mmCIF file of C-alpha atoms in Angstrom:
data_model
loop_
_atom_site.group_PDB
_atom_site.id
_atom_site.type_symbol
_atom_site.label_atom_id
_atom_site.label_comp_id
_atom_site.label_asym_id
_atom_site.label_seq_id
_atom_site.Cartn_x
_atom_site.Cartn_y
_atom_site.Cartn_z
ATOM 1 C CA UNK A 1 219.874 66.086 54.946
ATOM 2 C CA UNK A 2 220.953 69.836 55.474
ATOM 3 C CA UNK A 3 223.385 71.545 58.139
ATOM 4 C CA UNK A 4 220.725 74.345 58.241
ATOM 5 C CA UNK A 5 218.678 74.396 61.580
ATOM 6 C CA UNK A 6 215.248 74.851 60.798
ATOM 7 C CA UNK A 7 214.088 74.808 64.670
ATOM 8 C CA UNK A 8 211.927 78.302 64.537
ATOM 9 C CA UNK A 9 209.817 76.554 62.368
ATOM 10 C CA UNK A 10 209.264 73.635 65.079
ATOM 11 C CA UNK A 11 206.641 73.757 67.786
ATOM 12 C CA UNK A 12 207.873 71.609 70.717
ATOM 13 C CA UNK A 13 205.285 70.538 73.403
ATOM 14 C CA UNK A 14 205.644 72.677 76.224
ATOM 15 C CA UNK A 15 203.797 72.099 79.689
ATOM 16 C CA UNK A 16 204.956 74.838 81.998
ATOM 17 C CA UNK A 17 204.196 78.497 82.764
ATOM 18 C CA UNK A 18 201.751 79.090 79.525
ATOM 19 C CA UNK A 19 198.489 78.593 77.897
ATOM 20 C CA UNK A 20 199.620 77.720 74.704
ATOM 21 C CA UNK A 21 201.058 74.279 75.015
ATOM 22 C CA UNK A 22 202.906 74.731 71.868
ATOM 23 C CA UNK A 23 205.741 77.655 71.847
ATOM 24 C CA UNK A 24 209.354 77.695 70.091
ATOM 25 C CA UNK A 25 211.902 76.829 71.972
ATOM 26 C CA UNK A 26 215.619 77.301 71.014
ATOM 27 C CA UNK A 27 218.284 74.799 70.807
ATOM 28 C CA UNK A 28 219.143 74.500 74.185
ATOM 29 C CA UNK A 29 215.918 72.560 75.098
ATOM 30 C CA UNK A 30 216.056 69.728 72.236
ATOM 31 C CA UNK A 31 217.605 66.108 72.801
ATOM 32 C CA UNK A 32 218.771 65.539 68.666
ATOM 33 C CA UNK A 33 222.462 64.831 69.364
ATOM 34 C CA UNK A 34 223.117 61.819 67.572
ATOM 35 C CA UNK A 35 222.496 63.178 63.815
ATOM 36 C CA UNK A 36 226.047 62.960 63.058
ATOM 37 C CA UNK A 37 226.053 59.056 64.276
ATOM 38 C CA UNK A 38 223.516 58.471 61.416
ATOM 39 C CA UNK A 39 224.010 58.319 57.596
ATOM 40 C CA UNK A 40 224.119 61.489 55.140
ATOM 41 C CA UNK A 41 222.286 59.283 52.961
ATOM 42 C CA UNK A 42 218.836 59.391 54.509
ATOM 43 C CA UNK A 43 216.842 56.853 56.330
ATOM 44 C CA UNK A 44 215.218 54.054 53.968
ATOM 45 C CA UNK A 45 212.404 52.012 55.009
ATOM 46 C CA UNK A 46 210.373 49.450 52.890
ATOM 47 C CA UNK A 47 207.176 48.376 54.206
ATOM 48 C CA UNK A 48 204.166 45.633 53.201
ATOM 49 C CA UNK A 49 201.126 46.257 53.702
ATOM 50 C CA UNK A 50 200.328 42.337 54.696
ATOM 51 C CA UNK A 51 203.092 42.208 57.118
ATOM 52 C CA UNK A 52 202.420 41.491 60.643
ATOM 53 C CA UNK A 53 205.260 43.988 61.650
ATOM 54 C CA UNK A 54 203.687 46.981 59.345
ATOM 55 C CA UNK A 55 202.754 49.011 62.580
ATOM 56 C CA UNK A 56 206.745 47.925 64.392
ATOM 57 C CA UNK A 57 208.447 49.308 60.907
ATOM 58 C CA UNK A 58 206.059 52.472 60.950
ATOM 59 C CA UNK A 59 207.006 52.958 64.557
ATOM 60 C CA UNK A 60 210.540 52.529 63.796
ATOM 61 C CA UNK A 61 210.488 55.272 61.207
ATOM 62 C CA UNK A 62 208.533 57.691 63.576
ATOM 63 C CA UNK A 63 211.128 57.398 66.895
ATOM 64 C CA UNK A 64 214.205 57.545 64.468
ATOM 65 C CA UNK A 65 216.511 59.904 65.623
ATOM 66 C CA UNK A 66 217.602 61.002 61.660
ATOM 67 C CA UNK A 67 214.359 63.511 61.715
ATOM 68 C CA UNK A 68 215.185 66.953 64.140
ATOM 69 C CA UNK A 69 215.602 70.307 63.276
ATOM 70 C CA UNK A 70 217.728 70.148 60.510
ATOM 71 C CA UNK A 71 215.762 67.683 58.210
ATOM 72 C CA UNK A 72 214.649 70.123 55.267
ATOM 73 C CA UNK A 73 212.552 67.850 53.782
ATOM 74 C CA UNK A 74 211.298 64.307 54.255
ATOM 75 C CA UNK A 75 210.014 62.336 50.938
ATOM 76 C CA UNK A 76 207.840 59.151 51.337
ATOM 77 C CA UNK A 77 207.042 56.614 48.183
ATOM 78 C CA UNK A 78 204.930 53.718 48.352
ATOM 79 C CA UNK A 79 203.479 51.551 45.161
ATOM 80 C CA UNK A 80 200.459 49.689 46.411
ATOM 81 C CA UNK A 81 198.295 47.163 44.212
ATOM 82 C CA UNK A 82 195.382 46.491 44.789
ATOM 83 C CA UNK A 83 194.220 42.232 43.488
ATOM 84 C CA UNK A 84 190.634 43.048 43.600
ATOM 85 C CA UNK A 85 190.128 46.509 41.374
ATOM 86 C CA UNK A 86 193.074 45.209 39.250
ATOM 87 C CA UNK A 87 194.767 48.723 39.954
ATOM 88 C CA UNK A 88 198.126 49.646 40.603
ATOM 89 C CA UNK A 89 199.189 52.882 42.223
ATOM 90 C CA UNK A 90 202.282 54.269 43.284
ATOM 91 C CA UNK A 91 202.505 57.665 45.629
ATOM 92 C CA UNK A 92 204.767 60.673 46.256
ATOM 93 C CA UNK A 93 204.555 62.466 49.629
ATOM 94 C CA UNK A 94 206.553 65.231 49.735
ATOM 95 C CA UNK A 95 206.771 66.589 53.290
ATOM 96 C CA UNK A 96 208.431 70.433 54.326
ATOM 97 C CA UNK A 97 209.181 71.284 57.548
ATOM 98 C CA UNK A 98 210.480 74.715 56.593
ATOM 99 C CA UNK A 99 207.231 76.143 56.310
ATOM 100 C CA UNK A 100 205.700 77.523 59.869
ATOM 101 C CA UNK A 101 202.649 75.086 59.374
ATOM 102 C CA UNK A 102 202.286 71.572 58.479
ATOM 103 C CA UNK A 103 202.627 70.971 54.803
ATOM 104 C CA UNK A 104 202.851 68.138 52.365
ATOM 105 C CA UNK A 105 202.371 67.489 48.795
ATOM 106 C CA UNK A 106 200.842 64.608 47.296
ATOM 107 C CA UNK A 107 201.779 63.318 43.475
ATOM 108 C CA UNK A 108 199.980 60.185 42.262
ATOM 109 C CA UNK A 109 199.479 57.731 39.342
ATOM 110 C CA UNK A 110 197.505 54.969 39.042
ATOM 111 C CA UNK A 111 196.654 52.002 36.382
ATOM 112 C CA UNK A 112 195.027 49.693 35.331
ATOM 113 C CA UNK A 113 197.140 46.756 35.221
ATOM 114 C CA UNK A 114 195.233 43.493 34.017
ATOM 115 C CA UNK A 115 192.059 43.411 32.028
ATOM 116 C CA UNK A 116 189.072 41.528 33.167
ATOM 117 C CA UNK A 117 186.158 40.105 31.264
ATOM 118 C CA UNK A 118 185.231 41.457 28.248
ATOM 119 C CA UNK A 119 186.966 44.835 29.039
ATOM 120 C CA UNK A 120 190.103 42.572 26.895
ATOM 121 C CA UNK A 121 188.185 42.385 24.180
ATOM 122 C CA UNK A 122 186.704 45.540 23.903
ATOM 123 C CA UNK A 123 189.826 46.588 23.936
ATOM 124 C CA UNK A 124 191.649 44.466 21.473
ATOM 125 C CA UNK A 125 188.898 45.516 19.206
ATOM 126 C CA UNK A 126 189.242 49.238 19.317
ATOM 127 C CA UNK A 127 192.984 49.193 19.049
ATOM 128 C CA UNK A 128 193.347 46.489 15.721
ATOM 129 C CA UNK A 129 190.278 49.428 14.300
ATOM 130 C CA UNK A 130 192.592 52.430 14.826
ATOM 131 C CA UNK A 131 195.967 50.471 13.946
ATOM 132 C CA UNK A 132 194.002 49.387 10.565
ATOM 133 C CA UNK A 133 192.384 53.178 9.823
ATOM 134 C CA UNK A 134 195.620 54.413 10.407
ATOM 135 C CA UNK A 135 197.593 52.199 8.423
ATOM 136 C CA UNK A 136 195.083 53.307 5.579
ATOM 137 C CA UNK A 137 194.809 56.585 5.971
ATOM 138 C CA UNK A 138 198.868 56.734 6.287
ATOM 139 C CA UNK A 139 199.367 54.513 2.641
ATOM 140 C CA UNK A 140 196.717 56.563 1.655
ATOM 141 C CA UNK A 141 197.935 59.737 1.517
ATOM 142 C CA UNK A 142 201.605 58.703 1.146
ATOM 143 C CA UNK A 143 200.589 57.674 -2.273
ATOM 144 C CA UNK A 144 198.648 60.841 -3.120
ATOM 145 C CA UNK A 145 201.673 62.700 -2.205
ATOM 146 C CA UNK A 146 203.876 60.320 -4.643
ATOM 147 C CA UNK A 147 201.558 60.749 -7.417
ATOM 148 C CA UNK A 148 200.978 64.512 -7.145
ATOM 149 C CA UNK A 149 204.597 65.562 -6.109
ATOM 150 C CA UNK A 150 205.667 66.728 -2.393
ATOM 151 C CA UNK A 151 205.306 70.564 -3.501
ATOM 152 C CA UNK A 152 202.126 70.165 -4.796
ATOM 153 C CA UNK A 153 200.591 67.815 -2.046
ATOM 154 C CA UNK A 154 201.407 70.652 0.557
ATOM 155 C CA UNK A 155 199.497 73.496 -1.039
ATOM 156 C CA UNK A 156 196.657 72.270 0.531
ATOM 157 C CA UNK A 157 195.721 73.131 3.735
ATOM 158 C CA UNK A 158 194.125 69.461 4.430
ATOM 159 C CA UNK A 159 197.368 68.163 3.828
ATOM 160 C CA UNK A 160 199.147 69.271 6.809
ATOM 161 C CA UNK A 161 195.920 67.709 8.863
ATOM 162 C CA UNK A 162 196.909 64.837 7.239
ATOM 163 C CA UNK A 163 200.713 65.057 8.175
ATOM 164 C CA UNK A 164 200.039 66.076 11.533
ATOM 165 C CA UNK A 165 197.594 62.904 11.648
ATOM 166 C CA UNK A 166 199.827 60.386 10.907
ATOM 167 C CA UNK A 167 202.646 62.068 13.518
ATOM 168 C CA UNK A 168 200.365 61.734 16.342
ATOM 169 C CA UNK A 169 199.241 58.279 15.781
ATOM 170 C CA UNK A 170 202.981 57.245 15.401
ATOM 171 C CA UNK A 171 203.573 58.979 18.779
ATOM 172 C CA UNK A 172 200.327 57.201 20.095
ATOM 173 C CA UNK A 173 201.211 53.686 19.025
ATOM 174 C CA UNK A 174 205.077 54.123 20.253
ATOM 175 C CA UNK A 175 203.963 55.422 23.805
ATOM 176 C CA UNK A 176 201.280 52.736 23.913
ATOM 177 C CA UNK A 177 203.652 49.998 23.406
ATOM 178 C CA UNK A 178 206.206 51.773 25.712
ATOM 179 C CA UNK A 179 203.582 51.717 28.564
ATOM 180 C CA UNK A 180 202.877 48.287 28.006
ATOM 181 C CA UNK A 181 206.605 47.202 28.285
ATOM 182 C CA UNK A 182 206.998 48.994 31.288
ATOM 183 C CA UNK A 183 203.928 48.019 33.165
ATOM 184 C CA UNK A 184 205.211 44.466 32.554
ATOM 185 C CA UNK A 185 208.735 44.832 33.446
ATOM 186 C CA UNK A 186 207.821 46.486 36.453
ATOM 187 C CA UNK A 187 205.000 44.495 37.714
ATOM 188 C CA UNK A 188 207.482 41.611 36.887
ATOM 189 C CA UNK A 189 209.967 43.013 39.329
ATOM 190 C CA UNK A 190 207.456 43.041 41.627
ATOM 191 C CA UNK A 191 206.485 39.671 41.835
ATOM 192 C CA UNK A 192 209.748 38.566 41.926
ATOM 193 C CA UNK A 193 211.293 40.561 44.583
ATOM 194 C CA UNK A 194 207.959 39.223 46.883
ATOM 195 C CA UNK A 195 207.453 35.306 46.106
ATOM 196 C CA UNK A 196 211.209 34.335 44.859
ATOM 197 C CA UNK A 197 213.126 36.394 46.918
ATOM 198 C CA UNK A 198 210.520 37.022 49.669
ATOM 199 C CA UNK A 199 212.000 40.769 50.354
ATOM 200 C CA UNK A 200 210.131 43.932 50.366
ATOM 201 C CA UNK A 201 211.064 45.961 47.627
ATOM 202 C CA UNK A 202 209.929 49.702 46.346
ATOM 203 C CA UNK A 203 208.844 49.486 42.888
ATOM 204 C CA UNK A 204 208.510 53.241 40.925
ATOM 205 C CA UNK A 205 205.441 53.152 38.660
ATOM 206 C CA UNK A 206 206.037 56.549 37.843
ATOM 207 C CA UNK A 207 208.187 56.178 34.720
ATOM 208 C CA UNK A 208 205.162 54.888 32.890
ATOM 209 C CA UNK A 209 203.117 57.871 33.780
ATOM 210 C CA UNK A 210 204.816 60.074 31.039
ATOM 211 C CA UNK A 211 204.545 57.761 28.261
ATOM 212 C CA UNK A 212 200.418 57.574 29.451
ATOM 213 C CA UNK A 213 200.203 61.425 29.710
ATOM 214 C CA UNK A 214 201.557 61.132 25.822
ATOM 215 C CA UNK A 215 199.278 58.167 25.029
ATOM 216 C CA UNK A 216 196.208 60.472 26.803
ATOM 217 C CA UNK A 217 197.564 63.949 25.068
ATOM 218 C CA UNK A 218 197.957 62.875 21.797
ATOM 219 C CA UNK A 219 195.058 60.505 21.626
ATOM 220 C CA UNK A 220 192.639 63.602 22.915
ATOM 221 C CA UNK A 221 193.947 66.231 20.104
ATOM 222 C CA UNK A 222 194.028 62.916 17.189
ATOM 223 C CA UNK A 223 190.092 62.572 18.162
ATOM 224 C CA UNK A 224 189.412 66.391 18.342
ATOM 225 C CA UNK A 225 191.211 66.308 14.453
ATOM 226 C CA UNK A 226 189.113 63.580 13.669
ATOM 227 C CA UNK A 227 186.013 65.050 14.917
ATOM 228 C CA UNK A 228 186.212 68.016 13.115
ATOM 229 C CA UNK A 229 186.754 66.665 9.995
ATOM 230 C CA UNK A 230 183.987 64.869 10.631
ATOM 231 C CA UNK A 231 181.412 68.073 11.185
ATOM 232 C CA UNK A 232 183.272 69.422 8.130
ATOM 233 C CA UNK A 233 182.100 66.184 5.622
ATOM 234 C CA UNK A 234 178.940 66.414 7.365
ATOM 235 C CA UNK A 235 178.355 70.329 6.522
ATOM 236 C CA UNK A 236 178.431 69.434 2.885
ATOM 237 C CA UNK A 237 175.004 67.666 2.858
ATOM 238 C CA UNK A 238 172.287 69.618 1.903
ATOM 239 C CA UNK A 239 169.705 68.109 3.711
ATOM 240 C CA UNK A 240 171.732 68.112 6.944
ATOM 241 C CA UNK A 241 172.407 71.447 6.284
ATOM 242 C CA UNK A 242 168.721 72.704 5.991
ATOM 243 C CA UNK A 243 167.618 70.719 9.074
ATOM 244 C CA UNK A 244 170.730 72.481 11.341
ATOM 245 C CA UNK A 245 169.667 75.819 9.944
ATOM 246 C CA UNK A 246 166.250 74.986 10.667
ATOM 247 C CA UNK A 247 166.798 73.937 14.612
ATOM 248 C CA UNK A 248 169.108 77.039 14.763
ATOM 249 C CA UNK A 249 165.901 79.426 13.967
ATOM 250 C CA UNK A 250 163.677 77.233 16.833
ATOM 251 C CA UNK A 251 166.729 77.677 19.511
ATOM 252 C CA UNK A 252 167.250 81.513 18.764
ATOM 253 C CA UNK A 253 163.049 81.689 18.538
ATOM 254 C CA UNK A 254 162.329 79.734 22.299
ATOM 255 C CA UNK A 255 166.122 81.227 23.451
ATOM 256 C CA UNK A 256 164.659 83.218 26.530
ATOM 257 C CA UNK A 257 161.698 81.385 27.569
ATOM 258 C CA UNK A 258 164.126 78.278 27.615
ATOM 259 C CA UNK A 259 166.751 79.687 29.717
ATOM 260 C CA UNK A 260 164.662 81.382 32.340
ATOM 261 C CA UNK A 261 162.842 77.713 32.753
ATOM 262 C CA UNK A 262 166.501 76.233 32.715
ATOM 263 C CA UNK A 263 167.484 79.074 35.257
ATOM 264 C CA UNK A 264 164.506 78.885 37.532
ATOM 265 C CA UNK A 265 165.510 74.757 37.511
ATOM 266 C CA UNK A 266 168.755 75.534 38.715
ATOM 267 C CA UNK A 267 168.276 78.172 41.233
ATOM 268 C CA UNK A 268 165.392 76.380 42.815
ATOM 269 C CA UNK A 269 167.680 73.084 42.744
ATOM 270 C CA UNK A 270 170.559 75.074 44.306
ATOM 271 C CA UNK A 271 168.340 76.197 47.012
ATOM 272 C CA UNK A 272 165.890 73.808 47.632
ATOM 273 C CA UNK A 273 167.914 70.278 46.360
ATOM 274 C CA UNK A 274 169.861 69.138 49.187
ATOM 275 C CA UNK A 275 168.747 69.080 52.548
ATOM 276 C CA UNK A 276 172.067 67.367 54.416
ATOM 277 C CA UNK A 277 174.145 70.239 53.639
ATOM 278 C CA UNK A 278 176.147 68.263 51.299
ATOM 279 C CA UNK A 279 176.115 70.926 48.649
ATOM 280 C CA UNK A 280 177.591 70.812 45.061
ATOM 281 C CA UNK A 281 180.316 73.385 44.102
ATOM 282 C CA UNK A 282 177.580 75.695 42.213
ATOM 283 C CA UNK A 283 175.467 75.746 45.323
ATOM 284 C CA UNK A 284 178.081 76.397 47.324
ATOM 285 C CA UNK A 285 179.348 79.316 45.499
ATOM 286 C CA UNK A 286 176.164 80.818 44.951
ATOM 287 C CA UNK A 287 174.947 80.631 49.109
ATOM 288 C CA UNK A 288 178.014 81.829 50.281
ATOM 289 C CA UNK A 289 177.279 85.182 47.797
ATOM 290 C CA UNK A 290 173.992 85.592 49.262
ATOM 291 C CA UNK A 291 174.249 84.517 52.227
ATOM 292 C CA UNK A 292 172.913 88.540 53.311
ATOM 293 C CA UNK A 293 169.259 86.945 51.801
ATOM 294 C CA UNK A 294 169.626 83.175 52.658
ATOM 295 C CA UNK A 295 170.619 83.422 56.639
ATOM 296 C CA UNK A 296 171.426 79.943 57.967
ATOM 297 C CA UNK A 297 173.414 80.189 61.119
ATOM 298 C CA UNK A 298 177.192 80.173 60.504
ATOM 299 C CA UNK A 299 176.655 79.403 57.063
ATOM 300 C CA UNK A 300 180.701 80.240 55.990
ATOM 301 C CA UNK A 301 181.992 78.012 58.102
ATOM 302 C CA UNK A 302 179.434 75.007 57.883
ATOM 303 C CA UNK A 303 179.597 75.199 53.613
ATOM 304 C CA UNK A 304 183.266 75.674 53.239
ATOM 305 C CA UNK A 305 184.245 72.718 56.321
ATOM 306 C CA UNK A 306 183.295 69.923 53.263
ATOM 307 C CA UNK A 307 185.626 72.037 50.627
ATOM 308 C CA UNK A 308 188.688 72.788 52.615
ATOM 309 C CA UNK A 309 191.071 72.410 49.991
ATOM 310 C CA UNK A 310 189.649 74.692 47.166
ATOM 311 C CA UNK A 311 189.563 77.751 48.942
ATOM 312 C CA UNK A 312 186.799 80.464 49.813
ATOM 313 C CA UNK A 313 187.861 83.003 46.976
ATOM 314 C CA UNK A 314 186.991 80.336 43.694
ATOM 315 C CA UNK A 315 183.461 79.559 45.445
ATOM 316 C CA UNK A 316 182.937 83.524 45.811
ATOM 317 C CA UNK A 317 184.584 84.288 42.121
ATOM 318 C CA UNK A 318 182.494 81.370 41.112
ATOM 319 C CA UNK A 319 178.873 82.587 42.612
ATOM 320 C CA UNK A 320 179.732 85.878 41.888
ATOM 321 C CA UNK A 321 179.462 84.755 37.736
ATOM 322 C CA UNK A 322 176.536 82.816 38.464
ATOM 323 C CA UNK A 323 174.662 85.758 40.044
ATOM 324 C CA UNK A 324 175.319 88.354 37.616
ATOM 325 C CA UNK A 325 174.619 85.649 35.064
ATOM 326 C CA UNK A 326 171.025 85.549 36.526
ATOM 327 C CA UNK A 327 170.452 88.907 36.634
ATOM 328 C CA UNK A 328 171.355 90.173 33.544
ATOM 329 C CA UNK A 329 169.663 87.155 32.029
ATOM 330 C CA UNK A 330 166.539 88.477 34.217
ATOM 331 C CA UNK A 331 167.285 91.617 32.926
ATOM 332 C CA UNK A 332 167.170 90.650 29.224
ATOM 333 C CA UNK A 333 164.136 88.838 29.639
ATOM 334 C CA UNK A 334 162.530 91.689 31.062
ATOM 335 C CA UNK A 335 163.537 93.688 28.323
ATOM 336 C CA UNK A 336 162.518 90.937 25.518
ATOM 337 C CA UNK A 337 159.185 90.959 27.140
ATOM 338 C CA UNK A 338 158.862 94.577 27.331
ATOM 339 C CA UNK A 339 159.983 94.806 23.497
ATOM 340 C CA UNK A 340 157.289 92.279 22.347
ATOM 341 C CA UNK A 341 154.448 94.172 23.904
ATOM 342 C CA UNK A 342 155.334 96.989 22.745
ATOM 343 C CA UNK A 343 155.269 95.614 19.055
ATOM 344 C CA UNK A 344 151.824 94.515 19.417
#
């Protein structure tokens, strides 16, 4: 709640004396009076989505008199679970009536909170394999740094892989386990607060989503680490080595007549693949560059109505790269062609 009056950025319904039924109007012509009979500490509503009153509360919140000109901003959370996809969400709505149009902005999380099937098992497998390479790998080179010395173990650079190794799968396992406790505390609280005390309550889920953006982050840069290593062991066989160098010299040999095959696919696909207008992001991009040589009728309007929220510029930027892409790879082509002749 703010004293500020934020009414210019209001449009009351109007009826008289104009076309637009929508105009400013100053303070003389609202009805808010009773915001100082209502609490500074905002208006709190919790809802179920299985109640028979869910539209009466929803109603409720909508002709309370605690929103006029002077709210500044009006939040809404909601956790919702769903029994049949096993997934828990919760939801942010931020709402700002500062701004001279309607705005809002959405922040989400969702879960998965109870494993089904073999999905458990599958699961339990993968996790016992990395908790018992890890545990290896960690006495592992623990002991080569006790038997060389610490000084000596970090002149290599593999060593500090190694190090950093072990850190993130320390950091994996504790946010893991954090997550875990969480998502049972809190789905915990919510079963309580609904079948033993039979109340509504609001349950955050959003603690647990930055101990999961940990689990995610340092789970995707531990399997990039691991991945490379694994390229690097693999470059030192000889064979392997020979056959990579080999398909390198066939790529670089068919390297034009391939990509002018895989261009023509994907220009004729872009043109010619959907007929419900239901185009992907590429085709999008790439019709609304030429749409001076492809002339449907209001073809701006009728591609971007299905994108609304991405914005006109990154499909122009976008098919602006994918044409000059073309061209100069029609260019080069051109020139490859003309060069090969030429040699004969």
């Amino acid at each position: 709640m703010e004293t500020r009056n934020f009414l210019k950025h209001w449009r009351f319904p109007v009826t008289w004396k104009t076309k637009d039924p929508y105009i400013f109007t100053p303070d003389s012509f609202t009805h808010f009076h009773r915001i100082d009979d209502l609490p500074l500490s905002g208006y709190k509503k919790v809802v179920y989505v299985e109640n028979s009153t869910f539209s009466k509360d929803i109603s409720v919140i909508k002709n309370s008199f605690w929103i006029d000109q002077h709210t500044r901003f009006i939040v809404v959370d909601f956790s919702v679970l769903n029994l049949n996809s096993k997934i828990a969400s919760s939801i942010h709505i931020r709402f700002d009536f500062h701004r001279s149009a309607p705005y809002w902005h959405t922040n989400s999380f969702h879960f998965v909170y109870a494993l089904t099937g073999n999905n458990y098992y599958y699961i339990a497998i993968v996790f016992v394999s990395f908790a018992v390479l890890s545990t290896y790998n960690g006495v592992k080179q623990l002991l080569l740094a006790y038997k060389m010395g610490p000084l000596r173990y970090l002149r290599y650079p593999d060593s500090y892989v190694e190090v950093i190794k072990m850190l993130l799968s320390a950091i994996n396992c504790y946010a893991f386990l954090k997550k875990e406790a969480l998502k049972t505390e809190l789905l915990q609280e919510l079963k309580y607060s609904y079948l033993i005390r039979g109340s509504y309550e609001f349950v955050d889920f959003f603690g647990m989503a930055l101990f999961d953006y940990w689990f995610f982050a340092t789970g995707g840069i531990l399997a990039f680490l691991c991945i490379f290593q694994m390229l690097y062991m693999l470059s030192k066989i000889r064979r392997l080595t020979i056959f990579m160098s080999l398909t390198i010299k066939t790529v670089k040999l068919f390297y034009m007549p391939l990509l002018v095959g895989v261009a023509f696919t994907f220009l004729s696909s872009i043109l010619f693949g959907s007929t419900t207008g239901q185009f992907s992001s590429f085709g999008l991009s790439y019709l609304m560059v030429n749409q001076y040589y492809v002339k449907p009728i209001n073809i701006y309007a009728d591609l971007t109505a299905n994108h609304p929220y991405t914005g006109p510029w990154f499909y122009f930027v976008m098919g602006m790269t994918i044409s000059i892409f073309m061209f100069n790879m029609f260019i080069a082509f051109l020139n490859e062609a003309y060069s090969a002749i030429q040699n004969q």
